[in-house]
mmCIF file of C-alpha atoms in Angstrom:
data_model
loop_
_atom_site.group_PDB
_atom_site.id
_atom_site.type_symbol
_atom_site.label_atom_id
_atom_site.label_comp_id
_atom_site.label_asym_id
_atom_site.label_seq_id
_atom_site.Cartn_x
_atom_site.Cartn_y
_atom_site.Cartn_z
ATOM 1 C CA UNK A 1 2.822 -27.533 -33.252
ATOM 2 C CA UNK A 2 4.411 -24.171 -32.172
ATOM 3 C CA UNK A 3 5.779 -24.203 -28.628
ATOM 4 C CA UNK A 4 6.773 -21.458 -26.353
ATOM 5 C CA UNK A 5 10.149 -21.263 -27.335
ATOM 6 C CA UNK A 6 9.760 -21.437 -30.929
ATOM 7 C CA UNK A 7 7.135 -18.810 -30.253
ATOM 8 C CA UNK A 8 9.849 -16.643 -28.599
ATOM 9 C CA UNK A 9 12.509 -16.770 -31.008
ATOM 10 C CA UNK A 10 10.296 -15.962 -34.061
ATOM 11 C CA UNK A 11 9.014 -12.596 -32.253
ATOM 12 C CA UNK A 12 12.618 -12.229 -31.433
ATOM 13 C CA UNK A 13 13.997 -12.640 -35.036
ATOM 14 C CA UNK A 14 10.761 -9.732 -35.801
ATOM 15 C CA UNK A 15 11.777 -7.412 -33.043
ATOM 16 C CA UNK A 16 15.667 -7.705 -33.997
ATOM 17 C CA UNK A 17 14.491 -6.737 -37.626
ATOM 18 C CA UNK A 18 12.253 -4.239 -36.056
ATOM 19 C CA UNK A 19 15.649 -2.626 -34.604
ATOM 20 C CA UNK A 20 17.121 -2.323 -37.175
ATOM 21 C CA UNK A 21 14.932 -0.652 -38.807
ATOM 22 C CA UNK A 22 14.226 2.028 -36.155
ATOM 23 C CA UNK A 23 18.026 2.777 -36.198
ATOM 24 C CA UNK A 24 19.363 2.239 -32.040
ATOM 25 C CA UNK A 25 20.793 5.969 -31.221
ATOM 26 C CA UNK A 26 23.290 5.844 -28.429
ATOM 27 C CA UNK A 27 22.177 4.852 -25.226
ATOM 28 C CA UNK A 28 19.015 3.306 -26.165
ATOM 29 C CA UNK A 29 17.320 -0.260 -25.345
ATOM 30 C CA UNK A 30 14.585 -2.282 -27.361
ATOM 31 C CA UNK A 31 13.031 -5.200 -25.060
ATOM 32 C CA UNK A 32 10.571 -7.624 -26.098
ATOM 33 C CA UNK A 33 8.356 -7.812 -23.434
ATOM 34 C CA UNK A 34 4.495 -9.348 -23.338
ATOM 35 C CA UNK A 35 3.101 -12.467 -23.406
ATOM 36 C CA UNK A 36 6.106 -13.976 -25.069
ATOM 37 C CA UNK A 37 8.051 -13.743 -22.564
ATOM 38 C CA UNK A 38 6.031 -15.568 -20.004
ATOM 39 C CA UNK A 39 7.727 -18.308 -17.834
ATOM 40 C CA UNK A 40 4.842 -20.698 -19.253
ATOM 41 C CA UNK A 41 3.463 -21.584 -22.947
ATOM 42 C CA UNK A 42 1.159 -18.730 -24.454
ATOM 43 C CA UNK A 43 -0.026 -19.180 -28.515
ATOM 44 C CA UNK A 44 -0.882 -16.358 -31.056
ATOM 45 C CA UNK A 45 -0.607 -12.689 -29.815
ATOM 46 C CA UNK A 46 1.040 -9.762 -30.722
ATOM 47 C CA UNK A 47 4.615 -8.507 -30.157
ATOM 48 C CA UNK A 48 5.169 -6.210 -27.669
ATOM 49 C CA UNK A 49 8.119 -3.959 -28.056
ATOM 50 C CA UNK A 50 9.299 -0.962 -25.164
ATOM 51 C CA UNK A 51 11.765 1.421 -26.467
ATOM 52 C CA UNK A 52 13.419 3.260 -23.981
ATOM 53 C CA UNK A 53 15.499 6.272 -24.885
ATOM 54 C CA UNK A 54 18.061 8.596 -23.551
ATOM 55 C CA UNK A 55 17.540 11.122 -26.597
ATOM 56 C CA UNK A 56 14.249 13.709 -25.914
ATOM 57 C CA UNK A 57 13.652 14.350 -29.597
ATOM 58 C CA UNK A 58 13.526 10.944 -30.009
ATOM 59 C CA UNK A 59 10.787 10.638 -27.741
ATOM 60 C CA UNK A 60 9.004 13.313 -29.027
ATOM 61 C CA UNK A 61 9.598 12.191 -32.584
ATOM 62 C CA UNK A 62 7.037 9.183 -31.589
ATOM 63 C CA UNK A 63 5.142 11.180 -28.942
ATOM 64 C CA UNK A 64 3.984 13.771 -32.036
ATOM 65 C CA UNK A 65 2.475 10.644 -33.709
ATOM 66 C CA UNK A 66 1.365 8.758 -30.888
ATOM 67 C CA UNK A 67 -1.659 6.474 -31.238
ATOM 68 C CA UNK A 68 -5.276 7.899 -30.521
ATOM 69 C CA UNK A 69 -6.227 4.365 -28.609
ATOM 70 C CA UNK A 70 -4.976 5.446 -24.857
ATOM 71 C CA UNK A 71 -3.866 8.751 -26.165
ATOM 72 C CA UNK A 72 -5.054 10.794 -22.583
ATOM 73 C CA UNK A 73 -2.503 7.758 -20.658
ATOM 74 C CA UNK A 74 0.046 8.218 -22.956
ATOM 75 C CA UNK A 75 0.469 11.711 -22.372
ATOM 76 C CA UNK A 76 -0.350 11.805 -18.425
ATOM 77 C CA UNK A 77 2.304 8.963 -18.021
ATOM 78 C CA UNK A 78 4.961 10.516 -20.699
ATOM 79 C CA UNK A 79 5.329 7.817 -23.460
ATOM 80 C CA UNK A 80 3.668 7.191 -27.145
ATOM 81 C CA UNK A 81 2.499 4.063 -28.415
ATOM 82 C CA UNK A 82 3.184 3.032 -32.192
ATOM 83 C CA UNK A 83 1.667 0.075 -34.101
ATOM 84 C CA UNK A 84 3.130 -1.641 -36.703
ATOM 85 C CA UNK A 85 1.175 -4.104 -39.032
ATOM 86 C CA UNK A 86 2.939 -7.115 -39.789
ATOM 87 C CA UNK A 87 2.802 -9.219 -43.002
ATOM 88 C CA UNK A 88 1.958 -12.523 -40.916
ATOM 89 C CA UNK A 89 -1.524 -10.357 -39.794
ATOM 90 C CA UNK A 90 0.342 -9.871 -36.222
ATOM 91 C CA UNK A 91 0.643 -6.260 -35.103
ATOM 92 C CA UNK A 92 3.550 -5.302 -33.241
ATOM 93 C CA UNK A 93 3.064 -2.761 -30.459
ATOM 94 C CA UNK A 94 6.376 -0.210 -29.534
ATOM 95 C CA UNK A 95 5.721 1.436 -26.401
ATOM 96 C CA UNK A 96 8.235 4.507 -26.264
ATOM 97 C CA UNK A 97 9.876 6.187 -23.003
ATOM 98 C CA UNK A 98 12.057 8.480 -22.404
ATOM 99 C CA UNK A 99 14.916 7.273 -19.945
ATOM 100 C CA UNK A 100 14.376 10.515 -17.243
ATOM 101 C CA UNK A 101 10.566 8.887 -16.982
ATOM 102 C CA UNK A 102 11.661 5.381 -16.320
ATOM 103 C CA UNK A 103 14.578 7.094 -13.946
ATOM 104 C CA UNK A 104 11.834 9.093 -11.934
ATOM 105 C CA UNK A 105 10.026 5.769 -11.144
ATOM 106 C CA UNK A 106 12.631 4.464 -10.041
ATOM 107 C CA UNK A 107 13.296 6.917 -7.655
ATOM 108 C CA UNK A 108 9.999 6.978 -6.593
ATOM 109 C CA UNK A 109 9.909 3.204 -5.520
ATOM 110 C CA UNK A 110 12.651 3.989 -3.995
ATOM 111 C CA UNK A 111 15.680 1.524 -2.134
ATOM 112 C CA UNK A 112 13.469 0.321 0.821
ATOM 113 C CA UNK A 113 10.287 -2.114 1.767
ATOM 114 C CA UNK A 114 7.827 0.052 1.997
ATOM 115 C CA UNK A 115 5.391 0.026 5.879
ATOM 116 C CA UNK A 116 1.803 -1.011 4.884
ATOM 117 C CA UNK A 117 1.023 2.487 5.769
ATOM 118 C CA UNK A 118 3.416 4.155 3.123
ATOM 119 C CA UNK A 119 1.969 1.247 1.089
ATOM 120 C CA UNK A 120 -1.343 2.910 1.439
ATOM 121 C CA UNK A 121 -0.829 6.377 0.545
ATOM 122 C CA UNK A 122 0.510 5.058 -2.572
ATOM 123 C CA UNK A 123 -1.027 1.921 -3.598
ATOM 124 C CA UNK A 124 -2.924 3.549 -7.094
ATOM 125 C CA UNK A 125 -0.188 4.178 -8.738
ATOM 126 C CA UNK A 126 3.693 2.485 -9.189
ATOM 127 C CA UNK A 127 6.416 4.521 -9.471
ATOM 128 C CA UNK A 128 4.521 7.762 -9.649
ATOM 129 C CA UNK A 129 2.822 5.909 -13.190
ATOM 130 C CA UNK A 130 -0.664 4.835 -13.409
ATOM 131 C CA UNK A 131 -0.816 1.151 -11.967
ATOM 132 C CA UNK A 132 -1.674 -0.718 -15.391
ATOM 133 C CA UNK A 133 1.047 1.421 -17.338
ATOM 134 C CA UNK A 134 3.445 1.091 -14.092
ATOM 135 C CA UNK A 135 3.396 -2.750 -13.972
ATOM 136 C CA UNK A 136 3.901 -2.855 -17.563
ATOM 137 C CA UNK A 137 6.920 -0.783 -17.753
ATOM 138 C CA UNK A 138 8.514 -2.426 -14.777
ATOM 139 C CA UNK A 139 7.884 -5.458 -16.450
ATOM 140 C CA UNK A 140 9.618 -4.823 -19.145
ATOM 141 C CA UNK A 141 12.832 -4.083 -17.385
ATOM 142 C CA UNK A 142 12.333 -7.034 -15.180
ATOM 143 C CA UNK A 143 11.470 -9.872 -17.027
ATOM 144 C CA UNK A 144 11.841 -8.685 -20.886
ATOM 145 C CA UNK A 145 14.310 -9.469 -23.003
ATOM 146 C CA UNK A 146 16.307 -7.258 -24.604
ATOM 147 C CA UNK A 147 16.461 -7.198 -28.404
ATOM 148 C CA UNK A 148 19.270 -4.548 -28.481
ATOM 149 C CA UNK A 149 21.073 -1.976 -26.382
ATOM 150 C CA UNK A 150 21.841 -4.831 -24.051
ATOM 151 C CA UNK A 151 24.075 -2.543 -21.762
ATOM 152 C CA UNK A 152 21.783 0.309 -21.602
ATOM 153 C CA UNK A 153 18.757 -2.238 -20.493
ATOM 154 C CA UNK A 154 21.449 -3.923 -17.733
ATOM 155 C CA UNK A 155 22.509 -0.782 -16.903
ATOM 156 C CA UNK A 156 18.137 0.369 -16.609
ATOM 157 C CA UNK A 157 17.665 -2.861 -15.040
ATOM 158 C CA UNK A 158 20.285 -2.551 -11.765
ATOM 159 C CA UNK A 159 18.556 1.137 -11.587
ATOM 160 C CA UNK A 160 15.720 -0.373 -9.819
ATOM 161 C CA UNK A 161 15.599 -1.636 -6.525
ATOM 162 C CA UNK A 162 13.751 -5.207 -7.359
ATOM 163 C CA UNK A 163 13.014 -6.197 -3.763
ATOM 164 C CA UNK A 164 11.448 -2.842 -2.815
ATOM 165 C CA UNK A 165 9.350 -3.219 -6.241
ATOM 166 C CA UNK A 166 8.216 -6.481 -5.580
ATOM 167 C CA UNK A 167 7.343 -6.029 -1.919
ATOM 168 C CA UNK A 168 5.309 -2.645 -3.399
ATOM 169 C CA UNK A 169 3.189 -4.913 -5.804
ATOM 170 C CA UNK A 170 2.689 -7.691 -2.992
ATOM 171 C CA UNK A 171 1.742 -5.267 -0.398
ATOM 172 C CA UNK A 172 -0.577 -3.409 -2.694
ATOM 173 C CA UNK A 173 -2.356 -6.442 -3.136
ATOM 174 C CA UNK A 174 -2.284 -7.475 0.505
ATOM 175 C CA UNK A 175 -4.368 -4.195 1.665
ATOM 176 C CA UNK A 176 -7.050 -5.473 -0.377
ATOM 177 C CA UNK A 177 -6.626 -8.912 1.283
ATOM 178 C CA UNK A 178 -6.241 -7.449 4.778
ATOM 179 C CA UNK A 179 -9.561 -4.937 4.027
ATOM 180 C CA UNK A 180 -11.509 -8.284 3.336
ATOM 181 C CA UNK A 181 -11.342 -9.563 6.627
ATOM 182 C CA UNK A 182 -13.870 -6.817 7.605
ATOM 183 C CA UNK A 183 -16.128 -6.513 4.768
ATOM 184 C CA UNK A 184 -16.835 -10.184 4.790
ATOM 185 C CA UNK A 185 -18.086 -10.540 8.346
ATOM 186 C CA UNK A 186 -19.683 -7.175 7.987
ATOM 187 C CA UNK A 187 -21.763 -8.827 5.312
ATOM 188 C CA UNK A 188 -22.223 -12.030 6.974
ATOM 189 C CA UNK A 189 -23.382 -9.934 10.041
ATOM 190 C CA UNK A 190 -26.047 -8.252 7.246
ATOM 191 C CA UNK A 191 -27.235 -11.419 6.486
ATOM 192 C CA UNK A 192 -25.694 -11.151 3.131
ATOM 193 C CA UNK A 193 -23.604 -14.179 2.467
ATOM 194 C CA UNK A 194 -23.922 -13.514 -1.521
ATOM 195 C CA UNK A 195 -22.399 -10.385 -0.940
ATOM 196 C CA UNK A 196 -19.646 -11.629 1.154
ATOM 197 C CA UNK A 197 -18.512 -14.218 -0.936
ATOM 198 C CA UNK A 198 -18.299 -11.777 -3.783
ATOM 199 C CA UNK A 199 -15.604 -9.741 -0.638
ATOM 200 C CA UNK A 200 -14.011 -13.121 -0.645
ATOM 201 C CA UNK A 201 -13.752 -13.462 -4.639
ATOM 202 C CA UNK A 202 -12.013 -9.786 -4.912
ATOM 203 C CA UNK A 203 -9.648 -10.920 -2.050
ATOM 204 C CA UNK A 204 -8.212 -14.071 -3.265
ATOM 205 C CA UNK A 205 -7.631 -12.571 -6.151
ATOM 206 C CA UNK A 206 -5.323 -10.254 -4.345
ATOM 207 C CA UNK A 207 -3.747 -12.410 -2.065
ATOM 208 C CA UNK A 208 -3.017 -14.683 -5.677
ATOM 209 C CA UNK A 209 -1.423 -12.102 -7.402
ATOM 210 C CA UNK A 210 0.425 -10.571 -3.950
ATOM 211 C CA UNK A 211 2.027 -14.103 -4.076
ATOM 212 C CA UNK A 212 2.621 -14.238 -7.184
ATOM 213 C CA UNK A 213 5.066 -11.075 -6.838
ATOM 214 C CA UNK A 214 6.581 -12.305 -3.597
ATOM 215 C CA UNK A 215 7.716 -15.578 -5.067
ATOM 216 C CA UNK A 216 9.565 -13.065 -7.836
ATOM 217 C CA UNK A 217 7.307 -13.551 -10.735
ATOM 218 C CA UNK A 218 5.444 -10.082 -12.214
ATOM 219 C CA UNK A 219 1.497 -10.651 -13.413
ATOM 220 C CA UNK A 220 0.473 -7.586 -16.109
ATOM 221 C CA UNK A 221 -2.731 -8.988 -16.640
ATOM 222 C CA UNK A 222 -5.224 -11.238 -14.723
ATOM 223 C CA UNK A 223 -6.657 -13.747 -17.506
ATOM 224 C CA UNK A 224 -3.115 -15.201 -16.824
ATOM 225 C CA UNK A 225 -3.401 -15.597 -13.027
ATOM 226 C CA UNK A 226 -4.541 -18.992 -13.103
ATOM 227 C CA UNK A 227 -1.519 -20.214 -15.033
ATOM 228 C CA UNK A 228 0.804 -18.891 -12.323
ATOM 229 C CA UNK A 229 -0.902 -20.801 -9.806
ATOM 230 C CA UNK A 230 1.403 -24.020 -10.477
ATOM 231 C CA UNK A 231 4.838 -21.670 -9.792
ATOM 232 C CA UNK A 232 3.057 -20.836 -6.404
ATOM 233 C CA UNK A 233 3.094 -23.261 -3.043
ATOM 234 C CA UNK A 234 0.253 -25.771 -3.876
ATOM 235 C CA UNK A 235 -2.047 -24.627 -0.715
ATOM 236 C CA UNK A 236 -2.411 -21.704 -2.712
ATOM 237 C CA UNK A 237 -3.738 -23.193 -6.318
ATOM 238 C CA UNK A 238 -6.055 -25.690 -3.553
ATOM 239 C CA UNK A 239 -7.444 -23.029 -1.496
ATOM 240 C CA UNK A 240 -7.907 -20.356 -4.929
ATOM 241 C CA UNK A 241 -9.779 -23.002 -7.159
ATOM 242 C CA UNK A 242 -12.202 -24.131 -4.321
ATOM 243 C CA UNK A 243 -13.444 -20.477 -3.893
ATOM 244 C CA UNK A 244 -12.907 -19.404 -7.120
ATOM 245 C CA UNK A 245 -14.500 -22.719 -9.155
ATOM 246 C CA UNK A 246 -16.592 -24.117 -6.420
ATOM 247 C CA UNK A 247 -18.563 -21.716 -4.767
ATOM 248 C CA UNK A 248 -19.869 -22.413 -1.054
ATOM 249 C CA UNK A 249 -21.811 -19.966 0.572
ATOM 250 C CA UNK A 250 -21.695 -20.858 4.315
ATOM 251 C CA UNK A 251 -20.856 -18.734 6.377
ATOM 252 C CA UNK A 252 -18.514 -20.659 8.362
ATOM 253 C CA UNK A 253 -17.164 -21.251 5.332
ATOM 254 C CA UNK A 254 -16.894 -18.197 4.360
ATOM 255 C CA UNK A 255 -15.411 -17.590 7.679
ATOM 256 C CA UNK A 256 -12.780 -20.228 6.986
ATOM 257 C CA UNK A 257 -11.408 -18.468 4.599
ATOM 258 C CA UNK A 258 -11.384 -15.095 6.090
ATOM 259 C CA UNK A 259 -8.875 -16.863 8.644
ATOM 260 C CA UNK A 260 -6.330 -18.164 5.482
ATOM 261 C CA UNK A 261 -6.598 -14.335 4.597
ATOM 262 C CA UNK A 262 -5.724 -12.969 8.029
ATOM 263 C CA UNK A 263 -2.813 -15.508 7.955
ATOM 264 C CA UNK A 264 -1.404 -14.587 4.463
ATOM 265 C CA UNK A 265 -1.193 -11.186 5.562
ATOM 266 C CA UNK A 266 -0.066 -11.330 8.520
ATOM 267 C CA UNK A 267 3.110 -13.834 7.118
ATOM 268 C CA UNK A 268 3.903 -11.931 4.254
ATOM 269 C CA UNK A 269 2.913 -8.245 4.708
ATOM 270 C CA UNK A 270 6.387 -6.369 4.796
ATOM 271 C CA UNK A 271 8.974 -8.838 4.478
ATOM 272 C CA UNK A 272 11.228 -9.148 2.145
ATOM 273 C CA UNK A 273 10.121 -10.816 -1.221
ATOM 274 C CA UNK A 274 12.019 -14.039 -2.994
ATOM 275 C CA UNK A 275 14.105 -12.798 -5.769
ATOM 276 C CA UNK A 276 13.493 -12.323 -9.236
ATOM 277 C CA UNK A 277 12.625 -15.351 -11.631
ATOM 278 C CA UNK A 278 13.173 -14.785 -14.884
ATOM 279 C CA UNK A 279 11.969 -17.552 -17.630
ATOM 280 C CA UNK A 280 14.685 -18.803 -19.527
ATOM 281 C CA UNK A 281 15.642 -17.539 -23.515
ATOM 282 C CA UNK A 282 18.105 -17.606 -26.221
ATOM 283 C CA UNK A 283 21.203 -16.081 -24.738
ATOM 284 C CA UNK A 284 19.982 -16.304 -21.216
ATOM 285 C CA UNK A 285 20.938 -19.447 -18.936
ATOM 286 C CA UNK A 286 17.940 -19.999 -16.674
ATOM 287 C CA UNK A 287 17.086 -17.113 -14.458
ATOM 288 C CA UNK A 288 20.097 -15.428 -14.797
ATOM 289 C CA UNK A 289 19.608 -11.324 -15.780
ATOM 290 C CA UNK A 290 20.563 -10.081 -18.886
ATOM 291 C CA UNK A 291 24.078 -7.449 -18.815
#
């Protein structure tokens, strides 16, 4: 059986070969990123590769062949997809950006924890990116692992303000947590308790995945929320798999759980966030970062 780690260092031995076939310029960082590099076991899947580059024709070497699947997100955020067929019948997908774009989102998070209200304004987007393509590229630099360029991705990596990141993602989350409280009631009060409990689905699905970036983890994608719930305070996996897997519509049940909501937000909104955890690799010792 193939387990997580032999799983890693086989898409690392493909991405290594992978750079050195694309030839690092100067500058330039390859990361393996994706489900590979999850802090728990994941099987099959492709390999997914971010290329980040100091060197604008390099960028728009790739950006003049870019993929048509996302092509109108590609060129709104500023980076090109590429897909390379591999002889094992895995694709591996290189995501391409130019350093000033990663540099501008880092900026735009900025140095500080956010107020719920700044929060607000910006909550659709991360780093100036859309949210999906955001996430992803933050990712990347936060929990990847770099297959070359090692100095340029530590040097990337400390560009970032992690805490003000993290506390971004959490609080994002947490305005759909704190919204909740009203829209269940206001259901419940409509004699609607189907409707509210579908309010009270959407919301612990925030406050999961707000948690999940306080406690210094990153979630890209939600199939993969559940498997975080063991790295999380065990109230949380509880409370989250009686909603989520054994529906109640009572409303003072329903009610019960607006109150866990209006605590979790109240708690967390704001505050600082733990620091990062990074799963451990070849040629990293636990969650120490990468240099």
């Amino acid at each position: 059986m193939t387990t997580a780690g032999d799983r890693l260092s086989n898409d690392l031995r493909t991405a290594r070969e992978c750079a050195a076939d694309l030839g690092l310029k100067d500058g330039e960082t390859l990361i393996l990123t994706g489900s590979a590099t999850l802090p728990f076991p994941t099987r099959g899947g492709d390999i997914d590769l971010v290329l980040v580059t100091p060197v604008e024709d390099r960028y728009l070497g790739f950006a003049g062949s870019r993929e048509r699947e996302r092509e109108t997100e590609q060129a709104a955020n500023e980076f090109a997809i590429s897909y390379v067929q591999l002889p094992n019948a895995k694709e591996m997908d290189i995501e391409v950006w130019p350093e000033r774009r990663l540099v501008t989102a880092a900026e735009t998070i900025g140095g500080e924890i956010r107020s719920i209200e700044e929060v607000e304004a910006d909550f659709t987007r991360v780093g100036g990116l859309d949210v999906k393509v955001g996430t992803d590229l933050f990712h990347a630099l936060g929990w990847g692992v770099p297959v070359a360029g090692a100095d340029a991705f530590g040097r990337l990596h400390d560009r970032i303000s992690w805490p003000a990141y993290q506390a971004f993602k959490r609080d994002a989350a947490l305005v759909n947590v704190r919204d909740a409280t009203k829209g269940i009631p206001s259901s419940l009060r409509d004699e609607r308790p189907d409707e509210a409990y579908l309010k009270l689905c959407w919301a612990a699905d925030s406050l999961v995945d707000a948690m999940i970036f306080h406690a210094g983890h990153s979630l890209t994608r939600w199939k993969w929320r559940l498997r975080y719930l063991s790295l999380l305070p065990s109230w949380i996996d509880d409370w989250y798999r009686e909603i989520r897997l054994r529906p109640v519509l009572e409303p003072a049940d329903l009610l019960r759980h607006v109150d866990v909501l209006k605590k979790t937000f109240a708690t967390y909104a704001g505050t600082p966030p733990g620091d990062l955890v990074r799963a451990a690799h070849p040629g990293r010792t636990g969650n120490q970062p990468v240099a």
